[in-house]
Coordinates of C-alpha atoms in Angstrom, one line a residue:
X4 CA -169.7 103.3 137.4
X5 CA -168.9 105.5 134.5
X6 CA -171.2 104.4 131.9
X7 CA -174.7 105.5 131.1
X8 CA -176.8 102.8 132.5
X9 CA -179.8 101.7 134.7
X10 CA -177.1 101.7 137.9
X11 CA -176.1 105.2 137.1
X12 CA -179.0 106.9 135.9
X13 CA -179.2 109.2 139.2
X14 CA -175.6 110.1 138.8
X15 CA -176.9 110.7 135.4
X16 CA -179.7 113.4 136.2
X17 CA -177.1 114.9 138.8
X18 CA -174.5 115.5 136.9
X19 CA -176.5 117.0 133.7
X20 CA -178.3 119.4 136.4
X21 CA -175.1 120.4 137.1
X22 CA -174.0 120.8 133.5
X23 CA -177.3 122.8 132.4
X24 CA -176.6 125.4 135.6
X25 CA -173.0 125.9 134.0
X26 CA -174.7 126.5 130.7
X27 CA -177.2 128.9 132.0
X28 CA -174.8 131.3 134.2
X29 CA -172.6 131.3 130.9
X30 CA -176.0 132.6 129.0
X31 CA -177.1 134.7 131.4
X32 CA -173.4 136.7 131.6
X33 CA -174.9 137.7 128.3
X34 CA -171.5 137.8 126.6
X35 CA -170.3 137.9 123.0
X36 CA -166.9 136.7 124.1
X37 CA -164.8 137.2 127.0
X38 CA -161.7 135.5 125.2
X39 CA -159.7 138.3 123.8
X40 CA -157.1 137.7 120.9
X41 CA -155.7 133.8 119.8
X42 CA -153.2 134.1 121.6
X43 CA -154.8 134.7 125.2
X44 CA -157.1 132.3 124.2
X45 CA -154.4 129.8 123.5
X46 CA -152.5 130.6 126.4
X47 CA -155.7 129.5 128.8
X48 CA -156.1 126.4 127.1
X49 CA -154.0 123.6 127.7
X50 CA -155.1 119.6 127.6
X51 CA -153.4 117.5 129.5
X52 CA -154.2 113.6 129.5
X53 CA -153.0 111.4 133.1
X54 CA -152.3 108.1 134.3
X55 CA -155.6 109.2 136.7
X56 CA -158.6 110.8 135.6
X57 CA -160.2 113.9 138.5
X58 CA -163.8 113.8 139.4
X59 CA -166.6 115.5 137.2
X60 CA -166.9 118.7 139.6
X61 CA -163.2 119.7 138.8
X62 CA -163.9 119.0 135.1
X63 CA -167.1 121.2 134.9
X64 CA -165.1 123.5 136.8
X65 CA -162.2 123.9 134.0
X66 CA -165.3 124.0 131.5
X67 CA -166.8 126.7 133.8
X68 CA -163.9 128.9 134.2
X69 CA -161.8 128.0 130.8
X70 CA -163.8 126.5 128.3
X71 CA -167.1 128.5 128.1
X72 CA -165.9 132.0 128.9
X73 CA -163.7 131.8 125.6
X74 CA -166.4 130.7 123.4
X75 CA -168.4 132.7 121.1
X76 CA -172.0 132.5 122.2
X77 CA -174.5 132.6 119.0
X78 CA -177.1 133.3 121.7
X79 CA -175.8 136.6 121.8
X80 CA -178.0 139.2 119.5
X81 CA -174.8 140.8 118.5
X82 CA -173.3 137.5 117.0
X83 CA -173.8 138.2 113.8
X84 CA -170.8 136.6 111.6
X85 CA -171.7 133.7 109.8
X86 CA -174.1 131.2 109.2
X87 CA -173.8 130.4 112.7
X88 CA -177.5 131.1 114.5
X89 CA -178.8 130.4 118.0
X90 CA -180.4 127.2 118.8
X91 CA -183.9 126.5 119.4
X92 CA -184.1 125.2 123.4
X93 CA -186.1 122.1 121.6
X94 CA -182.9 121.2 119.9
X95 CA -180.6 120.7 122.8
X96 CA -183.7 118.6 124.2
X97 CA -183.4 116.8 121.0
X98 CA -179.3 116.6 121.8
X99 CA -179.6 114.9 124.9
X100 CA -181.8 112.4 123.6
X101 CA -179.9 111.7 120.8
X102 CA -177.1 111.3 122.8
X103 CA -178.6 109.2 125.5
X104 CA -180.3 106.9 123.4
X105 CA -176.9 106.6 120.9
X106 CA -178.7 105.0 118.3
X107 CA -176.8 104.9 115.0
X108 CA -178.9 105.4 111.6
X109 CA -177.2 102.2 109.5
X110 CA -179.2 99.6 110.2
X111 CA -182.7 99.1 111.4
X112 CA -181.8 97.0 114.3
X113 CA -179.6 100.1 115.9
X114 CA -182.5 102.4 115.5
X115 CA -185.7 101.0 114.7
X116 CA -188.2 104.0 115.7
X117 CA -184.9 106.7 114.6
X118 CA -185.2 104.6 111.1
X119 CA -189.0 105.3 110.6
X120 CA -189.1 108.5 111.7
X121 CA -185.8 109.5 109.5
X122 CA -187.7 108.3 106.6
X123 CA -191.1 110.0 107.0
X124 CA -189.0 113.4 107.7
X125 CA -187.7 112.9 104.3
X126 CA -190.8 112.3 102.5
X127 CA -192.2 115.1 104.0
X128 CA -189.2 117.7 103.1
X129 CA -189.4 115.6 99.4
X130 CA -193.1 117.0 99.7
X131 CA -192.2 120.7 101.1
X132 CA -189.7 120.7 97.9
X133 CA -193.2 119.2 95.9
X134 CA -190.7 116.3 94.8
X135 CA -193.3 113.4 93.9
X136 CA -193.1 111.0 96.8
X137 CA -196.2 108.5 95.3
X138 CA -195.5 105.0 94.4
X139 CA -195.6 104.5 90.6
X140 CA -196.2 100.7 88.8
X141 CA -193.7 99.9 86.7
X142 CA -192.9 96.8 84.3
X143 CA -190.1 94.5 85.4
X144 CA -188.8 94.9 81.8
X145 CA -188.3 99.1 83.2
X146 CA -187.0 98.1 86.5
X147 CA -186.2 95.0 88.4
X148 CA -188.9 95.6 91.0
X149 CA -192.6 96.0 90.8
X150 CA -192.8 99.1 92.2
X151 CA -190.4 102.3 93.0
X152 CA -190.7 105.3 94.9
X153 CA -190.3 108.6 92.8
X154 CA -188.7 110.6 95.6
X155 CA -186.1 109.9 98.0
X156 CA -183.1 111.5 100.2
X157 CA -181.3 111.2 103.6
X158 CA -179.9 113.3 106.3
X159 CA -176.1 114.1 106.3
X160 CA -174.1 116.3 108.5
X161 CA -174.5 119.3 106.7
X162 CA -173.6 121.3 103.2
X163 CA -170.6 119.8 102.1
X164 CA -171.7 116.5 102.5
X165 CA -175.1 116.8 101.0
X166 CA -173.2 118.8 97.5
X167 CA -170.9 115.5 97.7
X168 CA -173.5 112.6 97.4
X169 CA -175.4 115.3 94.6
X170 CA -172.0 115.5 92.8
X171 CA -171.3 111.9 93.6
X172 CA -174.6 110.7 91.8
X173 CA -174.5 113.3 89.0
X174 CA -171.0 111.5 88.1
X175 CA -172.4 108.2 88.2
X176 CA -175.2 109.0 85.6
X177 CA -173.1 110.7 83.4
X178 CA -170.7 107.7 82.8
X179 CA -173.5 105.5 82.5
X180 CA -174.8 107.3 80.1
X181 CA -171.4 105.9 78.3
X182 CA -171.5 102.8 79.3
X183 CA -169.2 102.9 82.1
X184 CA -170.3 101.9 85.7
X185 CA -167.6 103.8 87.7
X186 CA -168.3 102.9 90.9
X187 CA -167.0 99.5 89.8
X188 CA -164.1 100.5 87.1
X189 CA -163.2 103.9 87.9
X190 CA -162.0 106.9 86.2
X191 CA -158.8 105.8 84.5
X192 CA -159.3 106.7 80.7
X193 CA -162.4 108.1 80.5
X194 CA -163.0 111.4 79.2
X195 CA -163.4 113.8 82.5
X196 CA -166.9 115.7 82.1
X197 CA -167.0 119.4 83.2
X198 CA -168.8 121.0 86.3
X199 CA -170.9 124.2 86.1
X200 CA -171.1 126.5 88.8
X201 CA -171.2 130.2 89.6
X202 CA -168.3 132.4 90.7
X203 CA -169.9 132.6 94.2
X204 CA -170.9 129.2 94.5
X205 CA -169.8 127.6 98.1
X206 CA -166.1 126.4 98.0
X207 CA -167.4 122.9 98.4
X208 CA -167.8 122.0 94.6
X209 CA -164.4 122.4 93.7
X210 CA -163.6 120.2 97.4
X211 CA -166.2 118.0 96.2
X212 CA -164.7 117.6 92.8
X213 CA -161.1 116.8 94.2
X214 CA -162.7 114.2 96.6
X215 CA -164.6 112.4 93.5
X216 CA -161.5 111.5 91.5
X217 CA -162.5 114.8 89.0
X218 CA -160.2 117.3 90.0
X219 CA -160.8 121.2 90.7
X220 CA -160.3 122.2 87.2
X221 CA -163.3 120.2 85.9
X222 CA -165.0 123.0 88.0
X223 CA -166.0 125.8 85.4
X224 CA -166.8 128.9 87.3
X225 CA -169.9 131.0 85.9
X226 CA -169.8 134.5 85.8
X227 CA -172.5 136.6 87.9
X228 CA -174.0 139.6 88.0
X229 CA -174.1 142.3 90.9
X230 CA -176.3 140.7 93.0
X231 CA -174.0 137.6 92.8
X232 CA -176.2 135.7 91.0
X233 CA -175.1 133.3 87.8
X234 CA -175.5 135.0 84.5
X235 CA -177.6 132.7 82.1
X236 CA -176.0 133.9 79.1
X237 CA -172.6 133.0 80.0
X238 CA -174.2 129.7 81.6
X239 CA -175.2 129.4 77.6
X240 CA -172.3 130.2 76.4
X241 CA -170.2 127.8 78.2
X242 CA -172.6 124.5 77.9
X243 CA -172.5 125.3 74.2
X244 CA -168.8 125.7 74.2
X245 CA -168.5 122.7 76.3
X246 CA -170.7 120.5 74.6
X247 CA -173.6 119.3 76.1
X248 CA -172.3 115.9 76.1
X249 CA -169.7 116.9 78.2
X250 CA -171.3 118.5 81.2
X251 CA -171.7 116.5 84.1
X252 CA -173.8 118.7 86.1
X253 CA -174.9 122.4 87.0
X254 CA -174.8 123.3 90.2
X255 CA -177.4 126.1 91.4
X256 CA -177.1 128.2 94.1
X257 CA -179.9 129.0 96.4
X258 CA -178.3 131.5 99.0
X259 CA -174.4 132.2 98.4
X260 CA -172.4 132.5 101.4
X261 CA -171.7 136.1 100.6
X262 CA -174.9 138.1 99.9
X263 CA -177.2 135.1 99.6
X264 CA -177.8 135.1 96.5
X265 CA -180.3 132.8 94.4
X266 CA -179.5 132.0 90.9
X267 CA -182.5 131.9 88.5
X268 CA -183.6 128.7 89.1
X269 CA -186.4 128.5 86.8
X270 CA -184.6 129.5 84.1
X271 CA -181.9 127.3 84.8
X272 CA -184.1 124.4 85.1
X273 CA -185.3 124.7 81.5
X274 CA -182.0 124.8 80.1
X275 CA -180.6 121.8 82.0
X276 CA -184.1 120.0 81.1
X277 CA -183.7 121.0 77.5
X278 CA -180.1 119.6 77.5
X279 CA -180.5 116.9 80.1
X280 CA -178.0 117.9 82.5
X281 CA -178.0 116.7 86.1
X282 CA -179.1 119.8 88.2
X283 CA -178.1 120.2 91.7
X284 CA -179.3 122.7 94.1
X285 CA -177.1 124.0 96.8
X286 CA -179.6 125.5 99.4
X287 CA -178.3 125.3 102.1
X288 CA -179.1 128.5 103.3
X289 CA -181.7 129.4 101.3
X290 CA -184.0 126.4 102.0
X291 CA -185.2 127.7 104.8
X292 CA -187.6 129.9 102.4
X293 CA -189.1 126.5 101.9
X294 CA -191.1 127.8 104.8
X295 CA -191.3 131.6 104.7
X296 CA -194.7 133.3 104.1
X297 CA -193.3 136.0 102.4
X298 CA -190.3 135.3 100.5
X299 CA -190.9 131.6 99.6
X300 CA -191.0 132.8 96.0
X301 CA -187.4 133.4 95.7
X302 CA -186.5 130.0 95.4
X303 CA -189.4 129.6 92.9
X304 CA -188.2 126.3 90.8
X305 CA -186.2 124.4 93.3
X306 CA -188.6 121.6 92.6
X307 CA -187.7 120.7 89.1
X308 CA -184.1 119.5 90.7
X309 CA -183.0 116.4 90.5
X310 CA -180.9 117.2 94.0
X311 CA -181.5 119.1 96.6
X312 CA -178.9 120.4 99.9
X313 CA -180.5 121.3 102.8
X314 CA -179.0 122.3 106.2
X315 CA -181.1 122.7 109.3
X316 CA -178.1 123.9 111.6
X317 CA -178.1 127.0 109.3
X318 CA -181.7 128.9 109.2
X319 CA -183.6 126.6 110.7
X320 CA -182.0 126.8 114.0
X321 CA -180.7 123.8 115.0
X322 CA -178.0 122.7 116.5
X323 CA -174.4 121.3 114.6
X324 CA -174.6 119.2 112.8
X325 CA -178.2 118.2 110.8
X326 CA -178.4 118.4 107.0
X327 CA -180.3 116.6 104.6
X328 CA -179.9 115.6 100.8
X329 CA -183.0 115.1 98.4
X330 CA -183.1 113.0 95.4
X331 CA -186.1 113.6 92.5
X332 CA -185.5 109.9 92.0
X333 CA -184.6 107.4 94.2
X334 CA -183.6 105.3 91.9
X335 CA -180.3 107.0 91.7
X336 CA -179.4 106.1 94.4
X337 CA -178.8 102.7 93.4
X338 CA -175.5 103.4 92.0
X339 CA -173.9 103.7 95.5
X340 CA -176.1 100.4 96.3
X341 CA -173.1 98.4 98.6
X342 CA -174.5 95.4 100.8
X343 CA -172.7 94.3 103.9
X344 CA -174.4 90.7 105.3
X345 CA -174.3 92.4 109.0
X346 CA -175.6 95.5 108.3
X347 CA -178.2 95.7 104.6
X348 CA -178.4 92.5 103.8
X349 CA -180.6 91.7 100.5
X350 CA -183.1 89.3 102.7
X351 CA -183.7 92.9 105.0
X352 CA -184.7 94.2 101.4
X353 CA -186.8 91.7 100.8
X354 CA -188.7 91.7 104.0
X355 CA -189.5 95.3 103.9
X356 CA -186.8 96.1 106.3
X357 CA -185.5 99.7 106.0
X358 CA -181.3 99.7 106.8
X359 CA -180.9 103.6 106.0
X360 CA -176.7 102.5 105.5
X361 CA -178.3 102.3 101.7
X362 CA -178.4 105.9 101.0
X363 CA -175.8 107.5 102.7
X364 CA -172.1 108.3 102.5
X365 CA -171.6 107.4 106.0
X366 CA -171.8 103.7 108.0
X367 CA -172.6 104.9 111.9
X368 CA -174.6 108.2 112.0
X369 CA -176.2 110.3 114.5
X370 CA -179.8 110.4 115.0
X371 CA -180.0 114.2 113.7
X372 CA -183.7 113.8 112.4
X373 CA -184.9 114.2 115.9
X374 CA -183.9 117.3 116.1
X375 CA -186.0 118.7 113.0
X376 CA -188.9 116.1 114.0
X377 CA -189.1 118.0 117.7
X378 CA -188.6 121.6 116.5
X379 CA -191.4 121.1 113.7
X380 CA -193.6 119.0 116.1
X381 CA -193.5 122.3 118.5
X382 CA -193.2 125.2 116.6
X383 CA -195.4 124.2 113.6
X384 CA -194.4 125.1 109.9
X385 CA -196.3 128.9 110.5
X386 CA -194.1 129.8 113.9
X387 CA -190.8 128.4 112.4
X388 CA -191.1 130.6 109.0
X389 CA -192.2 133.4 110.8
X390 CA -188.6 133.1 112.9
X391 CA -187.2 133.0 109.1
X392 CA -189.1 135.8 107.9
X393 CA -188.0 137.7 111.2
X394 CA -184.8 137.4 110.2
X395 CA -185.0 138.8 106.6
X396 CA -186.9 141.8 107.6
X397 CA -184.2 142.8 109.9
X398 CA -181.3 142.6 107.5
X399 CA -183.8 145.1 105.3
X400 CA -184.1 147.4 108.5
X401 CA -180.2 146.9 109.1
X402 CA -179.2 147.6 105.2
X403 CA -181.2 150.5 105.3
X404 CA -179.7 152.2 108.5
X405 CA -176.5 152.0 106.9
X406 CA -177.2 153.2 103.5
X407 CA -178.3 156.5 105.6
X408 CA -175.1 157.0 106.8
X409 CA -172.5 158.9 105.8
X410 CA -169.6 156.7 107.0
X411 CA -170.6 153.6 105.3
X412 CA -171.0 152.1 102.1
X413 CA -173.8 149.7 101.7
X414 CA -172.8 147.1 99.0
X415 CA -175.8 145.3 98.1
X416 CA -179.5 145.3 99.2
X417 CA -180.0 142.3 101.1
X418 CA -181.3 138.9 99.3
X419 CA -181.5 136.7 102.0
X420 CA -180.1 138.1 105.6
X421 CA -176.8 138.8 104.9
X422 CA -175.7 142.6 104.9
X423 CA -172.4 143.8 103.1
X424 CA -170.7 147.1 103.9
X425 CA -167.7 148.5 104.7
X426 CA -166.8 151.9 106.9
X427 CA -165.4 154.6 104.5
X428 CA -165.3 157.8 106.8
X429 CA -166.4 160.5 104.4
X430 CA -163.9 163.3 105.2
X431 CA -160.7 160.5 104.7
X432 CA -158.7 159.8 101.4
X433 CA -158.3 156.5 101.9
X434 CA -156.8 154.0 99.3
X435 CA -158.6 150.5 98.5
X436 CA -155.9 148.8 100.8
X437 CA -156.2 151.3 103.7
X438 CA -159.5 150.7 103.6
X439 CA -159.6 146.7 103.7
X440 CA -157.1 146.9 106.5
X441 CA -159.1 149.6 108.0
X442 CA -162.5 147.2 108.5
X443 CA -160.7 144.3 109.4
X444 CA -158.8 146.0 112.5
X445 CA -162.6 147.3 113.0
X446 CA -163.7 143.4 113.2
X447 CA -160.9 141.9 114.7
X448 CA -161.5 144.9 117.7
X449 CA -165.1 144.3 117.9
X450 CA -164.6 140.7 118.6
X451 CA -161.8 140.7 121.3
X452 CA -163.7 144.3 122.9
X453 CA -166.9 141.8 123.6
X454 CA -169.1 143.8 121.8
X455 CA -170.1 142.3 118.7
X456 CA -169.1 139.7 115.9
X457 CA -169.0 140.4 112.1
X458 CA -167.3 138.5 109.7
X459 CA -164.7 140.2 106.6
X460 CA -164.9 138.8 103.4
X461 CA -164.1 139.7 100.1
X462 CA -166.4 140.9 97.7
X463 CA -165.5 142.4 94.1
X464 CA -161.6 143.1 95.4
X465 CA -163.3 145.2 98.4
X466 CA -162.7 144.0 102.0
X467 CA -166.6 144.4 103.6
X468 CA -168.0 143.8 107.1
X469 CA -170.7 141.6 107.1
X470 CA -174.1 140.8 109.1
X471 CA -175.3 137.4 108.9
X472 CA -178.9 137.9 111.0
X473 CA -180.1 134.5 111.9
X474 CA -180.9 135.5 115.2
X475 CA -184.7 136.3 114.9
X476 CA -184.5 138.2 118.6
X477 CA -181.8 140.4 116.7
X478 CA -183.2 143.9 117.2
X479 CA -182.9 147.2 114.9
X480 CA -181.6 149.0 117.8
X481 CA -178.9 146.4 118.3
X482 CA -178.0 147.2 114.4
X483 CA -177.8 150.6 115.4
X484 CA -175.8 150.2 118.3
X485 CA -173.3 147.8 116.3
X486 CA -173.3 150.6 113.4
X487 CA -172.1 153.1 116.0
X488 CA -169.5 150.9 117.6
X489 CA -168.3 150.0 114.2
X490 CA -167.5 153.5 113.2
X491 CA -166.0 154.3 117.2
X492 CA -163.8 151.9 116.4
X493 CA -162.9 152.8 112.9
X494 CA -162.1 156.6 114.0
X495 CA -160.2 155.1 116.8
X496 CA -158.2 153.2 114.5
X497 CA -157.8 156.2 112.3
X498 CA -156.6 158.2 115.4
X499 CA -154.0 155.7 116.3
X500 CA -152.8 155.5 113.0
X501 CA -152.6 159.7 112.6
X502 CA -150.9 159.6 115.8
X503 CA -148.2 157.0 114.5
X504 CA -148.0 159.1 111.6
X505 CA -147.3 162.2 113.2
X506 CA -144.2 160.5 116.1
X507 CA -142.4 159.0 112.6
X508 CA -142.5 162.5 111.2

């Protein structure tokens, strides 16, 4: 009776009506969030597990009256913190298939349509990213197979992982290129190789670099220029200091988490081509130009990689947690190569059949390509990068509103859609720390007030506000009205504070 089967299918379609009418009254309340400060929230929350279980009304009753209302709702047009968007209504189709049909990506046999259409997804993004996906003849003397395919990748749960398998196979090639398979012998005694990466590039690389035996302080941090983006001539500098022998890998940013900014890719590629250094690309956010009509130019060079992260739960819309990671040759793959009789055996290779466990990091994984298969399939490449392009124009409209007022301090025309600013009321002498503590009482109020969410962060020893506008129905008069509320609260802060002041005194 409880599991997911021809016997309960009715209970099935009952129960998820149910579910999607709890879904929609949350939406249509049409609420940032309802849940007030972490401690209310934690105070309304409590687990507890019994000896018996209740029926499924009084559970979607808890997630009615507990659960949802202390949720942040990313439908919301005032959501606005981090790379956190809305979800395309085709996704959450694409959820409950995925769930229903639990097939798991490892083996053909657990998800022989999933498999095929996992692997045309990727040869179409290899394409998007004009990676060369033909078939090229080589001799058995070059390879031992007739034939290879130039291009290859697979989908992964998001960023972190996808920077992990680039980092991961950027490691591999560099100790072969000394002789040294590590995979088999590991790192003990050999010379550790040095990591290139800007100042603002996502925290990942140094996790990444722990996780792969390396260690954070074979991360070199590049220095950047205002708009956050790496500086090529201290990129020279330090490859030349290094030794181009001893650098394992640059790591490019396309879209920092910050101000989304792009390093210069094409510039980068030449000198990682000219010194044949493993090149990765992290863009994850900014891959979604991949399909913009207007600004698909920013990422100009992001083909000449040999890695690529992309995340779909970011700009494309969809819902956590689809990613995907792109290699210029598959052949690199082959130094994670493990075979496991039950799952990629070597007679499935030889018969052509495709056990996806090959590629990735992960043994049982989630049929996330559906998602981007459904949401292309209906909205079409032109529709989806005009929901991108959407999006950048408003952070333009948004940066410009607050440049024109006097209370604020724009940091940074926006690159991709993020907007840094802070409040600093004009007729206030207000020290750097007043300030910082200033905004992020402004956020914090914002956020348990219902009216809006906007992330702090920390940009050139300033505390800023920050839009992140992935929400393409995000308005300029919702800017505006955030704008005002922003400085409402700040002069109410201010006004608390004088009045503090003024009872000590």
């Amino acid at each position: 009776m409880y599991l997911l089967n021809q016997q309960t299918s009715e209970q099935y379609l009952t129960h998820m009506q149910q579910t999607s009418v709890i879904i929609k009254e949350w939406l249509n309340d049409n609420n940032v969030y309802l849940g007030g400060t972490p401690q209310q929230v934690q105070d309304a929350i409590s687990v507890s597990i019994n000896a018996k279980g209740q029926d499924i009304e009084a559970i979607l009753a808890d997630i009615q009256d507990k659960f949802l209302p202390n949720c942040v709702s990313t439908a919301h047009r005032h959501c606005l913190a981090h790379l956190h968007p809305p979800t395309l209504v085709v996704g959450q189709i694409a959820e409950m298939i995925i769930a229903a049909t639990n097939q798991s990506m490892d083996s053909w046999n657990q998800s022989p349509a999933a498999t095929y259409i996992e692997k045309d997804l990727i040869e179409w993004l290899c394409q998007l990213c004009q990676f060369d996906t033909s078939f090229e003849s080589q001799t058995d003397a070059q390879i031992n197979r007739q034939y290879k395919r130039k291009a290859g990748g697979v989908f992964t749960s998001g960023g972190t992982q996808s920077n992990l398998m680039g980092l991961l196979l950027a490691r591999n090639k560099f100790y072969e290129a000394q002789g040294v398979d590590v995979q088999k012998e590991g790192l003990m005694g050999q010379r550790r190789g040095t990591i290139l990466c800007s100042d603002q590039a996502h925290f990942s690389i140094e996790k990444n670099a722990a996780l792969l035996g390396l260690g954070v302080q074979c991360v070199e941090k590049v220095a950047t220029d205002s708009s956050g983006a790496m500086l090529l001539s201290d990129l020279q500098h330090k490859i030349n200091k290094i030794g181009v022998d001893n650098v394992m890998a640059v790591v490019a940013t396309a879209g920092t988490t910050d101000l989304g900014a792009i390093d210069p890719l094409t510039d980068i590629v030449k000198m990682c081509r000219n010194a044949q250094i493993w090149l990765h690309v992290d863009a994850a956010w900014g891959g979604a130009l991949l399909l913009s009509q207007r600004y698909r130019h920013l990422i100009d060079g992001i083909h000449e990689a040999d890695s690529i992260t992309l995340d779909f739960h970011k700009h494309f819309f969809l819902p956590i947690s689809c990613g995907a990671f792109l290699l210029r040759d598959q052949q690199d793959f082959e130094s994670i190569r493990h075979h496991s009789e039950y799952l990629n055996s070597s007679d499935d290779e030889k018969d052509n059949i495709p056990n996806l466990v090959t590629y990735s990091l992960q043994t049982t994984r989630r049929f996330d390509a559906l998602k981007l298969w459904m949401a292309l399939d209906l909205l079409g490449t032109d529709d989806y990068g005009a929901l991108i392009d959407t999006c950048l124009d408003t952070a333009r409209q948004a940066a410009r509103l607050i440049d024109a007022h006097a209370d604020f301090v724009l940091v940074h025309q926006p690159i991709i859609s993020s907007v840094l600013f802070y409040f600093k009321p004009q007729n206030q002498a207000l020290s750097s720390q007043q300030l910082s503590q200033l905004n992020r009482q402004i956020a914090q109020d914002l956020l348990i007030n219902n009216i809006a969410n906007v992330a702090t962060t920390q940009f050139e020893q300033q505390l800023c506000l920050k839009f992140t506008i992935l929400n393409p129905n995000t308005q300029v008069s919702d800017i505006n009205t955030i704008i005002e509320q922003v400085a409402l609260a700040g002069f109410n802060r201010l006004h608390i504070s004088e009045g503090k002041h003024n009872d000590a005194t």
